[in-house]
Amino acid sequence: MRNVPANGQNGRRRSEEWFERRDLDGFLHRSWLKATGVTDQTFRGRPVIGICNSWSELVNCNVHLRGLAESVKRGVLQAGGFPLEFPVVSLGESLMKPTTMLYRNLMAMDVEESIRSYPLDGVVLLTGCDKTNPASIMGAASADIPTIVVTGGPMLNGRWRGREIGSCSDCWHYHEELRAGRITEAEWTEIENSMSRSNGHCMTMGTASTMACVTEALGLTLPGGAAIPAVDARRHQLAEQAGRQIVQLADAGLRLSDIVTREALENAIRVLHAISGSTNAIIHLIAYAGRLGIELPLQLFDELCASTPWLVDLKPAGRYLMEDFFYAGGVPAVMGQIADLLHLDAVTVTGETVRENIAGAEILNGDVIRSADNPLDEGGALVVLRGSLCPDGAVMKITAADPALLQHEGRALVFDGIHDLAARVDDPELECDASTVMVLRNAGPIGGPGMPEWGHLPIPAKLLRGGVTDLLRISDARMSGTSYGAVVLHVTPESAVGGPLALVEDGDPIRIDVSERRLDLLVEEDELERRRSAWEPPARQDERGYRSLHAEHVLQANEGCDFDFLRGKTGVVRDAVTYL
Ligand code: FES
């Protein structure tokens, strides 16, 4: 364990400020805690470890986290700590509307203020579904006490008629097959029943799996933790180990900001490219950096892309699923292959460096995880585009796109929001062909609101029936990490604040050139100026409550979609006096 200052003031644990004082406050803190049945021997003189649990029956991906918390508690008790589990608001991709991203910052506030205001010396974050992971880490970053993340793990691979099917890459694929008339309604129902067959988060390299891998690459998860299936006993063993380890971190005072440094963030970006991870990770990593006062420009993701090989052959970009990734060696095997690109001296929650953590890591299945000298591609997965259509940037997952559409010029077909899209996309009279560039606007952080995962626009049914399998699609939305296609996302500034996307009209020529990292609207400036002067912002959607706060304070995608007032960190309450 690295030699670091003790957690708390004057060498005292933070929790001692609550439990060791002899005044009325100390009496109240101890007495009310004893109402739960514990004695002085249980908590006096021991580090208090919070277990921040995003368990919820509304969030199927996290529904097993209560059980995982018990394993963490066991580890905390073994190591001499005192565990206290607490709930936070949770965010479930499949049921929460319009999008969990609208509430990521709300959950981050819940996590931050819970850690800030209670007498915790360390915290274990239990996360699973897509946004529960970044929201928890953002909140913990601003509170900044010793922190370990235990992710819930992926579901077992889906299986249908002998085929492995992944959530939700194969939802999109088979939905297109259904719309094209190539599978029946009965088969569609069979797929529904065969895909999600255990606890855990989506088991493609979607956003939840990506964020789990990225969290491990940051050094916030114990090595190998990201890929263990949710229902594998080794996930509980890892949770128990994390419980023991957080006590060590709390005693050493190794805080989250000691681990999530610029170097750790660069390691995470390298792994993001090597696994061909979700575009959503870009937004979340920028948000972490904003909490910790670290410069992490969008452009850096592109700079690190070209020199990072794509190694992991998982859906949606590749063939396999997370269970295969676990058996193949998981994140340590990937990091071992790109070790020469990593900051190996970065410290992690093991108290050891990345170099020590990945020493001896092996690839156990070279089809699923390629070696660095036999990559799926020499370059990484996610590129940043700029040009007249996206002055502040846009992102594209090139590994999941038809290569023919990476250099392309076509005419715009514009949809003014998700309802317009839904109403017209399957109209047999829709004017489009294989060269069409579909454009969706009013889907950004403010316009959505919450930047929903609408960016994977459905290909018009008449084109699907004609055999078209990919189409260039552009929006200010996000896309599910499980989606694929020639999809340009996160166009910034978004249309709702008057970005160029707001000015596109049907038939406008649009050109993409990924090799040059360009995305341009080929319309004369005087014509754009005419349209700009006639443009009016969309009517505000929310006048009260949290959503009003969101509309007023959310930042654009290239700044991480955090609230402007949440960037930075203020630490935790250390003065436990309420009464005199
Ligand atoms: Fe929760 Fe996919 S719905 S991770």
Coordinates of C-alpha atoms in Angstrom, one line a residue, residues 4 61 152 246 274 319 488 500:
V4 CA -0.4 8.4 1.9
C61 CA -29.8 -4.8 -14.4
G152 CA -22.8 -5.9 -11.1
I246 CA -11.8 -0.5 1.0
A274 CA -9.1 -1.2 -27.8
R319 CA -18.9 -11.2 -32.9
V488 CA -22.6 10.3 -36.3
P500 CA -25.8 24.3 -37.7

